[in-house]
mmCIF file of C-alpha atoms in Angstrom:
data_model
loop_
_atom_site.group_PDB
_atom_site.id
_atom_site.type_symbol
_atom_site.label_atom_id
_atom_site.label_comp_id
_atom_site.label_asym_id
_atom_site.label_seq_id
_atom_site.Cartn_x
_atom_site.Cartn_y
_atom_site.Cartn_z
ATOM 1 C CA MET A 68 187.910 125.092 197.429
ATOM 2 C CA ILE A 69 184.971 125.992 195.181
ATOM 3 C CA GLY A 70 185.228 122.710 193.280
ATOM 4 C CA TYR A 71 185.558 120.710 196.479
ATOM 5 C CA TYR A 72 182.458 122.141 198.130
ATOM 6 C CA ALA A 73 180.493 121.968 194.873
ATOM 7 C CA ALA A 74 181.145 118.221 194.594
ATOM 8 C CA TYR A 75 180.518 117.766 198.320
ATOM 9 C CA ALA A 76 177.147 119.554 198.108
ATOM 10 C CA VAL A 77 176.001 117.541 195.084
ATOM 11 C CA LEU A 78 176.842 114.259 196.810
ATOM 12 C CA ALA A 79 175.105 115.387 200.011
ATOM 13 C CA ILE A 80 171.926 116.136 198.055
ATOM 14 C CA ALA A 81 172.234 112.776 196.268
ATOM 15 C CA MET A 82 172.574 111.024 199.626
ATOM 16 C CA LEU A 83 169.438 112.705 200.980
ATOM 17 C CA PHE A 84 167.576 111.831 197.779
ATOM 18 C CA ILE A 85 168.537 108.160 198.115
ATOM 19 C CA LEU A 86 167.338 108.161 201.724
ATOM 20 C CA TRP A 87 164.060 109.757 200.657
ATOM 21 C CA LEU A 88 163.554 107.147 197.921
ATOM 22 C CA HIS A 89 163.932 104.361 200.480
ATOM 23 C CA ASP A 90 161.772 106.098 203.096
ATOM 24 C CA ARG A 91 164.754 106.429 205.458
ATOM 25 C CA ALA A 92 165.124 110.210 205.484
ATOM 26 C CA THR A 93 164.468 111.826 208.862
ATOM 27 C CA VAL A 94 164.008 115.406 209.973
ATOM 28 C CA PHE A 95 167.380 115.256 211.715
ATOM 29 C CA MET A 96 169.162 114.061 208.554
ATOM 30 C CA ALA A 97 167.439 116.700 206.451
ATOM 31 C CA GLY A 98 168.412 119.390 208.956
ATOM 32 C CA LEU A 99 171.999 118.159 209.020
ATOM 33 C CA VAL A 100 172.274 118.204 205.233
ATOM 34 C CA THR A 101 170.646 121.640 205.092
ATOM 35 C CA SER A 102 173.129 122.987 207.641
ATOM 36 C CA PHE A 103 175.985 121.561 205.634
ATOM 37 C CA LEU A 104 174.652 123.056 202.390
ATOM 38 C CA LEU A 105 174.587 126.460 204.061
ATOM 39 C CA VAL A 106 178.210 125.998 205.118
ATOM 40 C CA ALA A 107 179.180 124.687 201.671
ATOM 41 C CA LEU A 108 177.656 127.810 200.131
ATOM 42 C CA ALA A 109 178.980 130.232 202.739
ATOM 43 C CA ILE A 110 182.662 129.247 202.619
ATOM 44 C CA PRO A 111 183.222 129.676 198.850
ATOM 45 C CA SER A 112 181.069 132.817 198.894
ATOM 46 C CA LEU A 113 183.184 134.246 201.696
ATOM 47 C CA ALA A 114 186.341 133.338 199.801
ATOM 48 C CA LEU A 115 185.120 135.114 196.676
ATOM 49 C CA TRP A 116 184.068 138.146 198.716
ATOM 50 C CA LEU A 117 187.501 138.330 200.304
ATOM 51 C CA ARG A 118 189.054 138.068 196.862
ATOM 52 C CA GLN A 119 186.998 140.975 195.553
ATOM 53 C CA ARG A 120 188.018 143.153 198.494
ATOM 54 C CA GLY A 121 191.648 142.870 197.444
ATOM 55 C CA SER A 122 194.050 144.567 199.840
ATOM 56 C CA ARG A 123 191.431 146.579 201.681
ATOM 57 C CA PRO A 124 191.506 145.850 205.432
ATOM 58 C CA LEU A 125 188.752 143.790 206.996
ATOM 59 C CA PRO A 126 186.549 145.015 209.828
ATOM 60 C CA PRO A 127 188.309 144.413 213.169
ATOM 61 C CA ARG A 128 185.745 141.847 214.305
ATOM 62 C CA LEU A 129 186.269 139.719 211.199
ATOM 63 C CA GLU A 130 190.060 139.882 211.475
ATOM 64 C CA HIS A 131 189.929 138.075 214.816
ATOM 65 C CA ILE A 132 187.971 135.113 213.384
ATOM 66 C CA GLY A 133 190.428 132.320 212.613
ATOM 67 C CA VAL A 134 188.447 130.867 209.695
ATOM 68 C CA VAL A 135 188.172 134.240 207.974
ATOM 69 C CA ARG A 136 191.863 134.987 208.499
ATOM 70 C CA SER A 137 192.849 131.573 207.134
ATOM 71 C CA LEU A 138 190.566 131.996 204.128
ATOM 72 C CA LEU A 139 192.030 135.427 203.431
ATOM 73 C CA GLU A 140 195.560 133.987 203.382
ATOM 74 C CA THR A 141 194.480 131.134 201.086
ATOM 75 C CA VAL A 142 192.607 133.393 198.675
ATOM 76 C CA ALA A 143 195.477 135.866 198.543
ATOM 77 C CA GLN A 144 197.812 133.106 197.329
ATOM 78 C CA ALA A 145 195.436 131.857 194.593
ATOM 79 C CA PRO A 146 195.902 133.360 191.103
ATOM 80 C CA SER A 147 192.788 135.267 190.130
ATOM 81 C CA ALA A 148 192.731 133.562 186.710
ATOM 82 C CA LEU A 149 192.026 130.212 188.369
ATOM 83 C CA LEU A 150 188.832 131.516 189.953
ATOM 84 C CA ARG A 151 187.497 132.426 186.507
ATOM 85 C CA ASP A 152 188.538 129.167 184.836
ATOM 86 C CA ARG A 153 185.217 127.296 184.742
ATOM 87 C CA PRO A 154 186.514 124.157 182.978
ATOM 88 C CA LEU A 155 189.209 123.862 185.628
ATOM 89 C CA LEU A 156 186.675 124.293 188.457
ATOM 90 C CA CYS A 157 184.481 121.604 186.877
ATOM 91 C CA MET A 158 187.452 119.236 186.690
ATOM 92 C CA VAL A 159 188.337 119.943 190.327
ATOM 93 C CA ALA A 160 184.735 119.236 191.335
ATOM 94 C CA LEU A 161 184.727 116.018 189.310
ATOM 95 C CA TYR A 162 187.959 114.724 190.824
ATOM 96 C CA ASN A 163 186.837 115.599 194.358
ATOM 97 C CA GLY A 164 183.569 113.773 193.710
ATOM 98 C CA LEU A 165 185.517 110.731 192.541
ATOM 99 C CA ILE A 166 187.553 110.811 195.748
ATOM 100 C CA PHE A 167 184.353 110.685 197.820
ATOM 101 C CA LEU A 168 183.058 107.818 195.679
ATOM 102 C CA ALA A 169 186.361 105.969 196.072
ATOM 103 C CA ASP A 170 186.116 106.321 199.860
ATOM 104 C CA ALA A 171 182.540 105.019 199.722
ATOM 105 C CA ALA A 172 183.745 102.092 197.596
ATOM 106 C CA SER A 173 186.428 101.389 200.214
ATOM 107 C CA LEU A 174 183.809 101.280 202.962
ATOM 108 C CA PHE A 175 181.664 99.055 200.741
ATOM 109 C CA ALA A 176 184.617 96.678 200.279
ATOM 110 C CA CYS A 177 185.220 96.631 204.052
ATOM 111 C CA LEU A 178 181.586 95.651 204.634
ATOM 112 C CA LEU A 179 181.779 92.897 202.024
ATOM 113 C CA ALA A 180 185.009 91.627 203.622
ATOM 114 C CA LEU A 181 183.073 91.285 206.886
ATOM 115 C CA ASP A 182 180.420 89.232 205.059
ATOM 116 C CA GLN A 183 177.790 91.959 205.112
ATOM 117 C CA PRO A 184 175.529 91.730 202.016
ATOM 118 C CA VAL A 185 174.816 95.443 201.645
ATOM 119 C CA GLY A 186 174.532 97.661 198.592
ATOM 120 C CA PHE A 187 176.922 100.411 197.575
ATOM 121 C CA GLY A 188 174.268 102.971 198.485
ATOM 122 C CA THR A 189 174.466 101.971 202.146
ATOM 123 C CA ALA A 190 178.198 102.630 202.272
ATOM 124 C CA PHE A 191 177.779 105.864 200.302
ATOM 125 C CA ILE A 192 175.143 107.208 202.702
ATOM 126 C CA ALA A 193 177.196 106.336 205.782
ATOM 127 C CA LEU A 194 180.357 107.916 204.387
ATOM 128 C CA ILE A 195 178.716 111.176 203.298
ATOM 129 C CA MET A 196 176.766 111.487 206.543
ATOM 130 C CA ALA A 197 179.925 110.946 208.596
ATOM 131 C CA SER A 198 181.854 113.414 206.432
ATOM 132 C CA ILE A 199 179.169 116.046 206.922
ATOM 133 C CA VAL A 200 179.345 115.647 210.708
ATOM 134 C CA VAL A 201 183.125 116.004 210.547
ATOM 135 C CA THR A 202 182.806 119.169 208.449
ATOM 136 C CA LEU A 203 180.299 120.748 210.811
ATOM 137 C CA GLY A 204 182.034 119.582 213.992
ATOM 138 C CA PRO A 205 184.997 121.137 215.803
ATOM 139 C CA VAL A 206 187.049 117.929 216.227
ATOM 140 C CA PRO A 207 190.258 117.838 214.119
ATOM 141 C CA LEU A 208 190.195 115.045 211.499
ATOM 142 C CA GLY A 209 186.822 114.023 212.875
ATOM 143 C CA LEU A 210 188.422 111.729 215.437
ATOM 144 C CA GLY A 211 185.569 109.909 217.127
ATOM 145 C CA SER A 212 182.768 111.827 215.429
ATOM 146 C CA PHE A 213 183.355 110.163 212.050
ATOM 147 C CA GLU A 214 183.465 106.700 213.575
ATOM 148 C CA ALA A 215 180.354 107.266 215.696
ATOM 149 C CA THR A 216 178.317 108.732 212.833
ATOM 150 C CA SER A 217 179.342 106.087 210.310
ATOM 151 C CA THR A 218 178.648 103.243 212.724
ATOM 152 C CA THR A 219 175.277 104.674 213.733
ATOM 153 C CA THR A 220 174.214 105.319 210.142
ATOM 154 C CA LEU A 221 175.205 101.833 209.012
ATOM 155 C CA HIS A 222 173.325 100.326 211.941
ATOM 156 C CA LEU A 223 170.212 102.363 211.118
ATOM 157 C CA LEU A 224 170.446 101.026 207.562
ATOM 158 C CA GLY A 225 170.403 97.431 208.763
ATOM 159 C CA VAL A 226 174.053 96.554 209.396
ATOM 160 C CA PRO A 227 174.795 94.889 212.774
ATOM 161 C CA VAL A 228 176.520 97.348 215.059
ATOM 162 C CA GLU A 229 179.603 95.141 215.479
ATOM 163 C CA ALA A 230 180.128 94.839 211.729
ATOM 164 C CA ALA A 231 179.364 98.537 211.222
ATOM 165 C CA PHE A 232 182.007 99.545 213.768
ATOM 166 C CA ALA A 233 184.579 97.085 212.391
ATOM 167 C CA ALA A 234 184.057 98.254 208.799
ATOM 168 C CA THR A 235 184.331 101.895 209.851
ATOM 169 C CA MET A 236 187.558 101.258 211.744
ATOM 170 C CA LEU A 237 188.998 99.352 208.784
ATOM 171 C CA LEU A 238 188.160 102.304 206.555
ATOM 172 C CA ARG A 239 189.803 104.791 208.919
ATOM 173 C CA ILE A 240 192.934 102.638 209.155
ATOM 174 C CA LEU A 241 193.191 102.394 205.370
ATOM 175 C CA THR A 242 192.327 106.013 204.531
ATOM 176 C CA LEU A 243 193.638 107.962 207.555
ATOM 177 C CA TRP A 244 196.134 106.187 209.779
ATOM 178 C CA LEU A 245 198.161 104.233 207.203
ATOM 179 C CA PRO A 246 198.698 107.276 204.938
ATOM 180 C CA LEU A 247 199.891 109.224 207.993
ATOM 181 C CA LEU A 248 202.840 106.859 208.561
ATOM 182 C CA PRO A 249 204.799 107.683 205.375
ATOM 183 C CA GLY A 250 203.822 111.317 205.909
ATOM 184 C CA VAL A 251 205.423 111.341 209.357
ATOM 185 C CA VAL A 252 208.560 109.630 208.018
ATOM 186 C CA LEU A 253 208.849 112.111 205.135
ATOM 187 C CA LEU A 254 208.278 115.047 207.498
ATOM 188 C CA GLN A 255 211.067 113.899 209.818
ATOM 189 C CA TRP A 256 213.367 113.292 206.851
ATOM 190 C CA THR A 257 212.657 116.749 205.468
ATOM 191 C CA GLN A 258 213.222 118.416 208.836
ATOM 192 C CA THR A 259 216.513 116.551 209.302
ATOM 193 C CA LYS A 260 217.652 117.475 205.804
ATOM 194 C CA THR A 261 216.741 121.127 206.408
ATOM 195 C CA ARG A 262 218.655 121.212 209.704
ATOM 196 C CA ASN A 263 221.713 119.624 208.091
ATOM 197 C CA HIS A 264 221.580 122.092 205.221
ATOM 198 C CA ARG A 265 221.380 125.026 207.613
ATOM 199 C CA SER A 266 224.310 123.653 209.634
ATOM 200 C CA GLU A 267 226.393 123.322 206.466
ATOM 201 C CA MET A 268 225.487 126.861 205.422
ATOM 202 C CA THR A 269 226.424 128.191 208.864
ATOM 203 C CA ALA A 270 229.730 126.334 208.849
ATOM 204 C CA SER A 271 230.526 127.518 205.322
ATOM 205 C CA SER A 272 229.708 131.095 206.293
ATOM 206 C CA SER A 273 231.938 130.888 209.351
ATOM 207 C CA GLU A 274 234.873 129.642 207.292
ATOM 208 C CA THR A 275 234.369 132.414 204.754
ATOM 209 C CA ASP A 276 234.385 135.088 207.463
ATOM 210 C CA ARG A 277 237.688 133.914 208.965
ATOM 211 C CA PRO A 278 240.683 136.183 208.214
ATOM 212 C CA GLY A 279 243.188 134.627 205.816
#
């Protein structure tokens, strides 16, 4: 979690810097990035605070907040040694940063496939901006909000709206919907296997309990 948000924050700052260099940064974009940076700082800080509290109970008001409760469960499962392993945290941040860059490269490839002569920076800005909106928004998986933000950002950077929307949808198909298909198949297979195993265990137990 710490490595993920560290990489995310660095890339968000880089995106805003690129926009500023090209005179495209707006007050709204700066405010959005600032809000995200506050969130990116608050979540790991809250996780570390929860870790330091140990088993002491939380105030009743905090216990009813879903995010805090979920963080507490996650932090409780993490070995404390990992939180102090700085080389490991740096590697996690690096790999998460590479994932963001790979997604930006995928969007860049989608734009090139649609014959849009844009630079990698355009795709990078659109992807990070859309990801920030998803992080700050309440919609699961960013359904709709990611597509709208990416399309709007690309259009503001000079990409025709039709091509911007098509490239965004191609990206979502490749990075979200297609990976879900094998996941659904594997989930159903696992559930079926678990049910069969439980049935076999129940049948075996019944046979064992029968009088000879």
